[in-house]
mmCIF file of C-alpha atoms in Angstrom:
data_model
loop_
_atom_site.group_PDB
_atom_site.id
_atom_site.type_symbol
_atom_site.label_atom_id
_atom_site.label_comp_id
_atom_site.label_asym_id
_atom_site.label_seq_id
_atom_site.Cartn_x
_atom_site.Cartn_y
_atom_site.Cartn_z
ATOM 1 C CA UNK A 256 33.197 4.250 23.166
ATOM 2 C CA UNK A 257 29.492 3.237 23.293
ATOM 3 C CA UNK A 258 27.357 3.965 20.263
ATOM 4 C CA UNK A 259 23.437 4.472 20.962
ATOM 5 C CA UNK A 260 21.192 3.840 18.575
ATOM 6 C CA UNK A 261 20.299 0.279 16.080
ATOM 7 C CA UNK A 262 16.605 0.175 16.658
ATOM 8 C CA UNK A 263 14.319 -1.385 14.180
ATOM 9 C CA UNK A 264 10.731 0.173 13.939
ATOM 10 C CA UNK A 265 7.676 -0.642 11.651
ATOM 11 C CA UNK A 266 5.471 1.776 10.529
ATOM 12 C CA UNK A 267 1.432 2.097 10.584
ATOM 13 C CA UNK A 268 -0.384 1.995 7.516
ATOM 14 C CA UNK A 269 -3.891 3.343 6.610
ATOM 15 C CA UNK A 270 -6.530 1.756 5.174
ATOM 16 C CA UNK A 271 -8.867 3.149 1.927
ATOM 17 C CA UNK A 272 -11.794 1.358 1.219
ATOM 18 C CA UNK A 273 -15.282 2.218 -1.289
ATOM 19 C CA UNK A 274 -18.636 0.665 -1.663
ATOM 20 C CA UNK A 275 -20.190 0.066 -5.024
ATOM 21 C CA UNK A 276 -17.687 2.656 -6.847
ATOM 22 C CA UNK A 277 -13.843 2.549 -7.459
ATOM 23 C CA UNK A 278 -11.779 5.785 -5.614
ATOM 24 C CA UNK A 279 -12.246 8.983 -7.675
ATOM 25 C CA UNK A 280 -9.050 11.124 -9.515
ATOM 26 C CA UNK A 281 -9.183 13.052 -6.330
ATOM 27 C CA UNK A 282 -8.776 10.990 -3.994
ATOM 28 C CA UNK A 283 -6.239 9.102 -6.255
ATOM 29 C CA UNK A 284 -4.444 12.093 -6.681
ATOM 30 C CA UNK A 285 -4.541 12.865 -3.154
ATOM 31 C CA UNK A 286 -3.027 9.707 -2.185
ATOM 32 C CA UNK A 287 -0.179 10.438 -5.171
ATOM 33 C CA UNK A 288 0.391 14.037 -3.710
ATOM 34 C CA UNK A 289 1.230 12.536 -0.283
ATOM 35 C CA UNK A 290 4.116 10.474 -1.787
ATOM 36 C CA UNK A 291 5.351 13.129 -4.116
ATOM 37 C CA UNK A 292 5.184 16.032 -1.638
ATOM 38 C CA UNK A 293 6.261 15.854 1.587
ATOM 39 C CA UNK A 294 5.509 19.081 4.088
ATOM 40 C CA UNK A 295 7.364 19.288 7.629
ATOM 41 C CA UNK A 296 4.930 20.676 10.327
ATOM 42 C CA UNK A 297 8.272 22.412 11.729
ATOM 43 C CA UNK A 298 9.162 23.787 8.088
ATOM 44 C CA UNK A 299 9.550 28.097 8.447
ATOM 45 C CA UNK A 300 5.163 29.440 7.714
ATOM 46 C CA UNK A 301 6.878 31.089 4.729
ATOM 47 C CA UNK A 302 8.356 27.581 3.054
ATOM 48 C CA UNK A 303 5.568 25.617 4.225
ATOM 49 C CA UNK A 304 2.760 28.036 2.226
ATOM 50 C CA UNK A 305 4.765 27.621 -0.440
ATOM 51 C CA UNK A 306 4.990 23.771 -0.552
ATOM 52 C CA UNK A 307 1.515 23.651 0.279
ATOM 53 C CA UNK A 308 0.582 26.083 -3.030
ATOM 54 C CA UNK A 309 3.015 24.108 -5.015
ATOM 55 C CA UNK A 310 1.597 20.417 -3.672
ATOM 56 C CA UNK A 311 -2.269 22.056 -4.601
ATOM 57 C CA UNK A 312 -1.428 23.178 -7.757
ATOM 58 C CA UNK A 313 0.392 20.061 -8.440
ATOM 59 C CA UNK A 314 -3.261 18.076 -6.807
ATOM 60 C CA UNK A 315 -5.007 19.863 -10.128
ATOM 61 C CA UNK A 316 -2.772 19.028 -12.655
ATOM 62 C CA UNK A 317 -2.487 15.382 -11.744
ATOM 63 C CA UNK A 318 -6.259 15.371 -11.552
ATOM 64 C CA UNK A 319 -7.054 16.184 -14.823
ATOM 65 C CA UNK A 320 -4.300 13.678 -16.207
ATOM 66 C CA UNK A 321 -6.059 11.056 -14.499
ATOM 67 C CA UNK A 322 -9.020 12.104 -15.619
ATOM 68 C CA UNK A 323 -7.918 11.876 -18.844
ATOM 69 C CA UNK A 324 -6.041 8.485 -18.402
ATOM 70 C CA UNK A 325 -9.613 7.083 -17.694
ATOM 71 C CA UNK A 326 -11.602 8.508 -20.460
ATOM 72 C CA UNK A 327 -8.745 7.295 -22.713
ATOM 73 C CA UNK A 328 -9.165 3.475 -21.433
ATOM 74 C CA UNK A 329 -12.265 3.685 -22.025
ATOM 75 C CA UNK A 330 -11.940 4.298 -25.386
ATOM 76 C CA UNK A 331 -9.548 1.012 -25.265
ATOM 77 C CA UNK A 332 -11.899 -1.132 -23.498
ATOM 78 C CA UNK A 333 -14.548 0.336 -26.177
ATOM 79 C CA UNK A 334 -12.902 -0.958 -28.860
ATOM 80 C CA UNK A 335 -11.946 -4.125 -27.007
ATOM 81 C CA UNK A 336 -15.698 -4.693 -26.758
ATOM 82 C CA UNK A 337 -16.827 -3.685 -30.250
ATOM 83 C CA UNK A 338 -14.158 -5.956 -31.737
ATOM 84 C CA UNK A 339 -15.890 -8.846 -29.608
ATOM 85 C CA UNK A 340 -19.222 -7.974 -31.003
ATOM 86 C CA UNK A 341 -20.568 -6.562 -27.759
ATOM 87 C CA UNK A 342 -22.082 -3.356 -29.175
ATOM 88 C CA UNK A 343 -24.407 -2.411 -26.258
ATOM 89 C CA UNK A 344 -22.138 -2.854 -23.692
ATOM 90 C CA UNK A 345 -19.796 -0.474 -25.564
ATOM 91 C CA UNK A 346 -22.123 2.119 -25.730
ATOM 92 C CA UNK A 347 -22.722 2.051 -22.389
ATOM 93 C CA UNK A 348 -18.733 2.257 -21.562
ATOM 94 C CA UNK A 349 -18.711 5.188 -23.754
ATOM 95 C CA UNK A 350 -21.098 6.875 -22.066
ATOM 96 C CA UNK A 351 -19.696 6.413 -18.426
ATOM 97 C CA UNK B 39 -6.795 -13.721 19.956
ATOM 98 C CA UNK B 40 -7.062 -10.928 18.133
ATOM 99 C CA UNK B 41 -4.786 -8.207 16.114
ATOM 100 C CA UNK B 42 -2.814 -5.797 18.830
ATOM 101 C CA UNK B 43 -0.906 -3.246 16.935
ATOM 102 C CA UNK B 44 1.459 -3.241 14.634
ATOM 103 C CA UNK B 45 5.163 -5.720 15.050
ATOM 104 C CA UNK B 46 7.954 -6.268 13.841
ATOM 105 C CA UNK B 47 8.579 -10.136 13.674
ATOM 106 C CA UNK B 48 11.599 -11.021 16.423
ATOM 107 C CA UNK B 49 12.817 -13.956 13.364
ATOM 108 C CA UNK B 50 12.593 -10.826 10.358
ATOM 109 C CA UNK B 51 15.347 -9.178 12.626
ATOM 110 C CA UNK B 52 17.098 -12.129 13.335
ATOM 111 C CA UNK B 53 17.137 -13.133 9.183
ATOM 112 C CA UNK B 54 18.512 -9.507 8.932
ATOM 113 C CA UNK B 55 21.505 -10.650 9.961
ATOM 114 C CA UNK B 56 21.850 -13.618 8.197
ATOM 115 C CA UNK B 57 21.017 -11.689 4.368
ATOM 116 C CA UNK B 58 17.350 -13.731 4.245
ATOM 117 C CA UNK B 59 15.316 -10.273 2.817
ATOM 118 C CA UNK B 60 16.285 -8.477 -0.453
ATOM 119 C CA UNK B 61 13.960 -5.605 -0.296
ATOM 120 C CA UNK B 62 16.058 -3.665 -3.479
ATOM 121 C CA UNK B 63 13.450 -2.888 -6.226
ATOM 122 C CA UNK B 64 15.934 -4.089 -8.681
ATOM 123 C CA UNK B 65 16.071 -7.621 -8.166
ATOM 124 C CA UNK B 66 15.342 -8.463 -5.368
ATOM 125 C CA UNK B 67 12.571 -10.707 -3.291
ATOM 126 C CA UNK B 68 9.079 -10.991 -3.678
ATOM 127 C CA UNK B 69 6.914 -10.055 -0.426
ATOM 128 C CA UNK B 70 3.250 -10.327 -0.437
ATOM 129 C CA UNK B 71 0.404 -8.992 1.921
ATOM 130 C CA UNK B 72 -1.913 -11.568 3.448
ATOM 131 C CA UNK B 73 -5.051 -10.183 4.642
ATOM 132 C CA UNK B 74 -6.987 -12.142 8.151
ATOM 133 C CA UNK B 75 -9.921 -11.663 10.506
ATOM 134 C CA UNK B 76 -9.604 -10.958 13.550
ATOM 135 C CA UNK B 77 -9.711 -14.226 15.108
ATOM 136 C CA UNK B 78 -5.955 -14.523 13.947
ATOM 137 C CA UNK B 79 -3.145 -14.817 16.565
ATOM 138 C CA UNK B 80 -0.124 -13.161 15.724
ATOM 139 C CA UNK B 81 2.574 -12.506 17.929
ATOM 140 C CA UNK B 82 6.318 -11.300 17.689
ATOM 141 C CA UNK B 83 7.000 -15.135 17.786
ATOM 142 C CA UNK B 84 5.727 -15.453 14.678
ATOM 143 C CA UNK B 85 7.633 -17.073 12.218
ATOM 144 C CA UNK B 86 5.617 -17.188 8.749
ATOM 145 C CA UNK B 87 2.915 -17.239 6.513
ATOM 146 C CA UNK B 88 -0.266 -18.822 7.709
ATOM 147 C CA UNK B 89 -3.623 -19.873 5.766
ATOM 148 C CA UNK B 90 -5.213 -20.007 9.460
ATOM 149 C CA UNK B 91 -7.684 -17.374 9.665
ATOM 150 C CA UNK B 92 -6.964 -15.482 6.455
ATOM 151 C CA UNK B 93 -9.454 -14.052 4.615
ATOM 152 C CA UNK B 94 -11.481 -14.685 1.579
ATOM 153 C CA UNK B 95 -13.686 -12.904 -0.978
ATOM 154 C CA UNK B 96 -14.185 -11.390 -4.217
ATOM 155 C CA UNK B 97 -10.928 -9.678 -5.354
ATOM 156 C CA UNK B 98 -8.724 -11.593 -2.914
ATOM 157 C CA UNK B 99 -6.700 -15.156 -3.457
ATOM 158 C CA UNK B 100 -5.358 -16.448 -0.597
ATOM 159 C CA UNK B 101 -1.611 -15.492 -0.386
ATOM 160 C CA UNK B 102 -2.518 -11.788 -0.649
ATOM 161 C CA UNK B 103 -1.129 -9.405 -2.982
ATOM 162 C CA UNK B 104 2.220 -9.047 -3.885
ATOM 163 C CA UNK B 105 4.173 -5.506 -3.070
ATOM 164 C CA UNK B 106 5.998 -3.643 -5.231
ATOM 165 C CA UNK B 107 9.247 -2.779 -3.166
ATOM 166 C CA UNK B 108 10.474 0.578 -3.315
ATOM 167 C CA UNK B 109 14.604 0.838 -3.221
ATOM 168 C CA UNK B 110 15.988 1.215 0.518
ATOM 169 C CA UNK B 111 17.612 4.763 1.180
ATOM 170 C CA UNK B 112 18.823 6.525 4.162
ATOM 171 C CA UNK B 113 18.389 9.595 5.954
ATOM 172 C CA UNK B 114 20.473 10.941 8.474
ATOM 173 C CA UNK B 115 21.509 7.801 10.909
ATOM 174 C CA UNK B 116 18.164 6.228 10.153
ATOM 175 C CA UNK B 117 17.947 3.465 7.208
ATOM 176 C CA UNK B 118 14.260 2.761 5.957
ATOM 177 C CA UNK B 119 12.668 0.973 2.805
ATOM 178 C CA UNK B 120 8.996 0.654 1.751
ATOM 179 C CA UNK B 121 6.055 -0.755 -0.354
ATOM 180 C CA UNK B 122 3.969 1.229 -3.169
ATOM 181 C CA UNK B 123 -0.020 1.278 -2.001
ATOM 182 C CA UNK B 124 -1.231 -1.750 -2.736
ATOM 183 C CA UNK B 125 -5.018 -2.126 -3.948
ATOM 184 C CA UNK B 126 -7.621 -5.313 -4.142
ATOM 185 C CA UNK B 127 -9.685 -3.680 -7.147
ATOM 186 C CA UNK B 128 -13.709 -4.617 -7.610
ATOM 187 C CA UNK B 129 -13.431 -6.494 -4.138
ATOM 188 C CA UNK B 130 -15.832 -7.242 -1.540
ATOM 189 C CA UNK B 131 -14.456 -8.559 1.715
ATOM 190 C CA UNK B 132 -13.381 -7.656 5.405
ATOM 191 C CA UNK B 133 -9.990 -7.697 7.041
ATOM 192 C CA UNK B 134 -8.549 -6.795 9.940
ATOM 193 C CA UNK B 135 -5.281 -6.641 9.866
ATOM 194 C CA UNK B 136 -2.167 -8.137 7.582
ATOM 195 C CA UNK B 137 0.937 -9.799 7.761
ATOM 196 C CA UNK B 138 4.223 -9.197 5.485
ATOM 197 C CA UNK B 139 5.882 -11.922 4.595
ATOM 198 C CA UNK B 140 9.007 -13.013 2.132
ATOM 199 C CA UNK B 141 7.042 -15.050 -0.679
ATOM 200 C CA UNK B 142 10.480 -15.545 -2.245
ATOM 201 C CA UNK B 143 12.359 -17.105 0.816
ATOM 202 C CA UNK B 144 11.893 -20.843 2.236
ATOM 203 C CA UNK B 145 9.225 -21.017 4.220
ATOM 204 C CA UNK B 146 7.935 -17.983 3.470
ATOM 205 C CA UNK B 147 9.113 -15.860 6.451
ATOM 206 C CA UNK B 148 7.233 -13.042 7.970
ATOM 207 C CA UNK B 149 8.442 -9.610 7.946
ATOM 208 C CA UNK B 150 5.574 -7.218 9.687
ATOM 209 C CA UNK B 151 2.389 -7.552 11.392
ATOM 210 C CA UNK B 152 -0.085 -4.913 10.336
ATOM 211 C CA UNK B 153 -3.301 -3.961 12.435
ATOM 212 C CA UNK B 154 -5.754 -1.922 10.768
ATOM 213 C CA UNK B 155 -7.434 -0.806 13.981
ATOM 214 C CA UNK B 156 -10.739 -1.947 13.129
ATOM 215 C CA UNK B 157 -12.612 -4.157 10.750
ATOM 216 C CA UNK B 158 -12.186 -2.525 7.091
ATOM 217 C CA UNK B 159 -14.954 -3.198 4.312
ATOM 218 C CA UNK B 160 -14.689 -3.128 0.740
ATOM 219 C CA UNK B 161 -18.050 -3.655 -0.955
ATOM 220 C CA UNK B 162 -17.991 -3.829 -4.947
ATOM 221 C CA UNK B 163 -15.448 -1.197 -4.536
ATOM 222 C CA UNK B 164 -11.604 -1.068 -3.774
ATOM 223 C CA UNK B 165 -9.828 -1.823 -0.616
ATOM 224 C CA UNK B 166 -6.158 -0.034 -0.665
ATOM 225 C CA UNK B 167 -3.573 -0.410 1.919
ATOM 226 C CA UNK B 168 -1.697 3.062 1.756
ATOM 227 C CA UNK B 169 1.569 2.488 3.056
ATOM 228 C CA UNK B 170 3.116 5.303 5.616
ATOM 229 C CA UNK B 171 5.425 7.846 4.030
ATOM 230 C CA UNK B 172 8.563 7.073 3.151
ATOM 231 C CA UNK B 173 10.688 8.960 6.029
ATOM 232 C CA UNK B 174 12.903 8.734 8.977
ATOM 233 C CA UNK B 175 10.143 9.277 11.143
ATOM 234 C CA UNK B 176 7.361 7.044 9.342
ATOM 235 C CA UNK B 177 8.346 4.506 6.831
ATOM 236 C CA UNK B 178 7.280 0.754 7.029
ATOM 237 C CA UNK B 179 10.539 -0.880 7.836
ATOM 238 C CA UNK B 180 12.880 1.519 10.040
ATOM 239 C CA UNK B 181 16.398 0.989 11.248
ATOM 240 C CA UNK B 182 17.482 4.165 13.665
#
């Protein structure tokens, strides 16, 4: 008996790139969601709303996390930078 | 030349068979992503890393960046493995396309060629390769 199948494919990737600014929570988190949730365009209307509710309400949470994450490296590199005598340039990480 | 989609290496499939890639998150080989203009010529006869038209800038060394492998799995018939997103942070440069290759094996050996379909510009900012989902259907590395 012949067996089809044994093909070897790559896949395409995408390419994110910013100018004078690093990529915001959302966008972060956007890029996150796509890995963590996973909607099939031939899932039943009814599952797929769902999914889609869960995977936004999941987009806010992770947001403000991240958010947080940020403001609480901050406060690392702050310190980081006071203990190396760099006053001004903490201030002004603090008050990114 | 220039970059013409994205291959799969004829020698990757080849070293396959002969248990040259570890691509298990858990021990197993280091692959990197070079970056290159695109005045590079790749072709499915290519065998492995090249400085040759790579490129260079703030944020990048040459070599590329290394990938952080995610475990292979299966679904259905179809076995598939891939790479977390892989970002050159405060950068400023221009690439092309990229090419996978096996920084752990002799020689390092190339896995994938990667066109980005157009010139792609960081500029004080980040440049992030976002890998494919992880499917069936989609992932980096496929085998139906």
């Amino acid at each position: 008996m012949m067996v089809e199948g044994g093909k070897i494919h790559t896949g395409i990737v995408n390419v994110h790139t910013t100018s004078n600014r690093g990529f915001t929570p959302e966008e972060v988190a956007a890029r996150c969601l796509d890995r963590i949730v996973k909607v099939s365009e031939s899932a039943p209307p009814a599952i797929r709303d769902q999914a889609l509710a869960y995977k936004d309400s999941l987009r806010q949470v992770l947001t403000h996390y991240m958010r947080e994450a940020i403001q609480s490296d901050r406060t690392t590199v702050y310190n980081a930078l006071l203990d190396a005598g760099q006053k001004e340039l903490a201030e002004t990480i603090r008050r990114l | 030349m220039a970059f013409s989609g994205n291959f799969m290496c004829t020698s990757f499939k080849k070293e396959l068979l002969e248990g040259v890639h570890n691509f298990k998150n858990s021990g197993g080989n280091t692959f990197k992503l070079a970056m290159y203009t695109n005045s590079a010529s790749f072709t499915a006869a290519t065998t492995a890393y090249t400085t040759s038209n790579e490129i260079s800038g703030t944020g990048y060394t040459a070599g590329g960046g290394t990938l952080t492998r995610v475990d292979p799995t299966t679904s259905s018939t179809t076995a598939f493995t891939d790479f977390a997103d892989l970002t050159f942070s405060s950068s400023s440069l221009t690439a092309r396309g990229a090419l996978i290759y096996n920084d752990s094996a002799s020689g390092d050996p190339t896995v994938v060629v990667l066109d980005f379909g157009a010139d792609k510009t960081s500029s004080s900012g980040d440049f992030t390769i976002v890998f494919p989902t992880a499917d069936a259907s989609n992932a980096i590395i496929r085998i139906a």
